[in-house]
Amino acid sequence: MALTEDPGKPRNLAERVQRVQDAVYSAIFHNYVWQSIFRSGYPNTPRNQMLVVATNIFLHLHPTRIHRTHVKITHTYCLGGLTFFMFLILTVTGVLLMFYYVPSVDSAYQDIAALETNVKFGLLMRNMHRWTAHAMVILVFLHMMRVFYTGAYKPPREFNWVVGVILLVLTLVLSFTGYLLPWDQLALWAVTVGHGIGGSAPFFGDETQLIVFGGFEVGPSTLIRFYTLHVIALPLIAAVFMAVHFWRIRRDGGMARPL
Amino acid sequence: MAVETRAVARPAAKARPRPRREREEEVLVWPDLVFVEFIAATLFTITFLMLSVFINAPLLNRANPELTPNPSKAPWYFLNLQELLLHMDKAWAGVLLPTIALGFFASIPYIDRTRSGQGVWFGSKNAVRLTLVSAAYSVIVVAALVSFDSGDRTYTEQLTRWIPSCNAEAQHQGLPCLQDAEGEAHTGFLSTKDISKRLQFSVPFPNALGVDDSNLDWPGDLDRIPVPFNNVCGNVGSFHLWCDMNLNIPSIMAEQVIPLSTVVGLAVAIIYVLFRVGWLRTKRDLFIVMFTAVLVSYLALAMVGSFFRGEGQNLIWPWEIKVDEG
């Protein structure tokens, strides 16, 4: 700034407005604190735009350039990305729900009922968690269909498809374990149906019920197991598989293209 | 000197610059992709915020193990398995078929190793029509099997009501009859499982192989057929896989052989027809048919479970469903 010539007094109104705009912009984006967070300004040049994608922690999973056809909405409908985005919303709303929820048979139901009535935005958070969970299951199926019908599982992406199948199972199990937590009639009896299905496994039926459900009927030990699986074990496992899933997209040469 | 030359000068063929045309087909991730992602995320956030403002997540009464709702249903994505439970052996419906389906999904890329047709929607020649035919066929098959097999309102029940009830005082000699529950009105076949659970008949048979009344009774004489060497017991922990194992032939017929061969037979039939028509030529074609069929059946069965199953898991119209909460 100091190197430039003194611009003198503004000559007309437009120039005066321009001066004010520049001053505001400069105050926000050229101050010491802002520049300690974002080292460079808005990336205006192709070089800087590639740099920002390559060096920003949230963007660096992307390549810096991408084939024209892959940006078209109809190529992917953003399904995989949206599935991951649902996971993020579920993480945020889930953490908020955990503040008010105690996974014991005595208090679980009251906690949810109180969350809906006594907690500001509690009902909204629970609704968000519920509907995005359903959406994630639907989106993961749609994403799988997209990958299949575009032939994107073909070499060299075989293993990433398998990781995707594992993530499908993890999504279903995550959703199912969450289903029990409100401890209402819907939850108990839906999980009782699942408990029966688990118990029908040939040779390992009893073991499945004991290990996964914590007993021969759905009870307090089922609740604490499902809670632990739902809030920590399965999200961590899913996060690891997601990391592999996203990383493999890059390693396998980006999204599938016609040869 | 010679070594130096070799190190510096590379063969011309290896120093291949990236083809210029491909580079021109590329766009920058910022802004072209990042903004699309941002807009998609924003739209979904707004949509679900609005949805959550207007529609509340269900919360019924506090869980009561004494009070079983009728019908009690699994979450919608497992309702298809619950639906299959009505038609076949529970191990097949709940565990084995889903495991096979997932194994099939995972193995697709290892069997279909061709690289052609990737990166575009329905990239192979007949992909669209194979998908459509398979989807339509699956819906029709699921609807037909469900409406014929299970529930108290099926045509099967009406058409088999003429079979007499076994509760008559005289012993039925040879003629088939259907056992009715105590105090219940007589019904025909309610599901395939009734073949082993309610159907009774007998055929003349020499007094051998455990038959002692000159009649081979279904199911009485066939529901405990010992497996060879089942008297040899070698237990491993709590597992006794072979020891004291008997086969329940009527149950195996009704709950495994008939339902599974129906499913496999119908699948093979459509694949064979599509092959003879000439639409199905490659492994990719085969997998398009199978993948579509599995996914569409999964969805269709979930719909049946969600909207067409009322009290006692009987077939019912969606607007008639009432849940008895116990």
Short mmCIF file of C-alpha atoms in Angstrom, two decimals, chain A residues 61-63 66 70 80-81 143 146-147 156-157 160-161 242-256:
data_model
loop_
_atom_site.label_atom_id
_atom_site.label_comp_id
_atom_site.label_asym_id
_atom_site.label_seq_id
_atom_site.Cartn_x
_atom_site.Cartn_y
_atom_site.Cartn_z
CA LEU A 61 -8.59 -35.34 -0.93
CA HIS A 62 -9.46 -33.87 -4.32
CA PRO A 63 -7.12 -33.86 -7.24
CA ILE A 66 -10.59 -33.20 -12.93
CA HIS A 70 -16.93 -35.77 -13.92
CA GLY A 80 -21.08 -40.69 -2.62
CA GLY A 81 -20.20 -37.22 -1.40
CA HIS A 143 -24.44 -44.55 -4.76
CA ARG A 146 -24.52 -45.39 -9.67
CA VAL A 147 -21.18 -47.15 -9.38
CA PRO A 156 -8.46 -51.16 -11.35
CA ARG A 157 -11.20 -50.27 -8.86
CA ASN A 160 -12.63 -50.05 -3.67
CA TRP A 161 -15.95 -51.65 -4.63
CA MET A 242 -14.21 -44.21 4.44
CA ALA A 243 -10.66 -42.90 4.55
CA VAL A 244 -9.50 -45.94 2.60
CA HIS A 245 -12.47 -45.58 0.24
CA PHE A 246 -11.69 -41.94 -0.60
CA TRP A 247 -7.96 -42.47 -0.76
CA ARG A 248 -8.38 -45.38 -3.15
CA ILE A 249 -10.36 -43.21 -5.57
CA ARG A 250 -7.21 -41.13 -6.04
CA ARG A 251 -4.85 -44.11 -6.03
CA ASP A 252 -6.94 -45.92 -8.64
CA GLY A 253 -6.69 -42.99 -11.00
CA GLY A 254 -9.71 -40.88 -10.12
CA MET A 255 -13.22 -41.61 -11.16
CA ALA A 256 -13.90 -44.14 -13.88
#
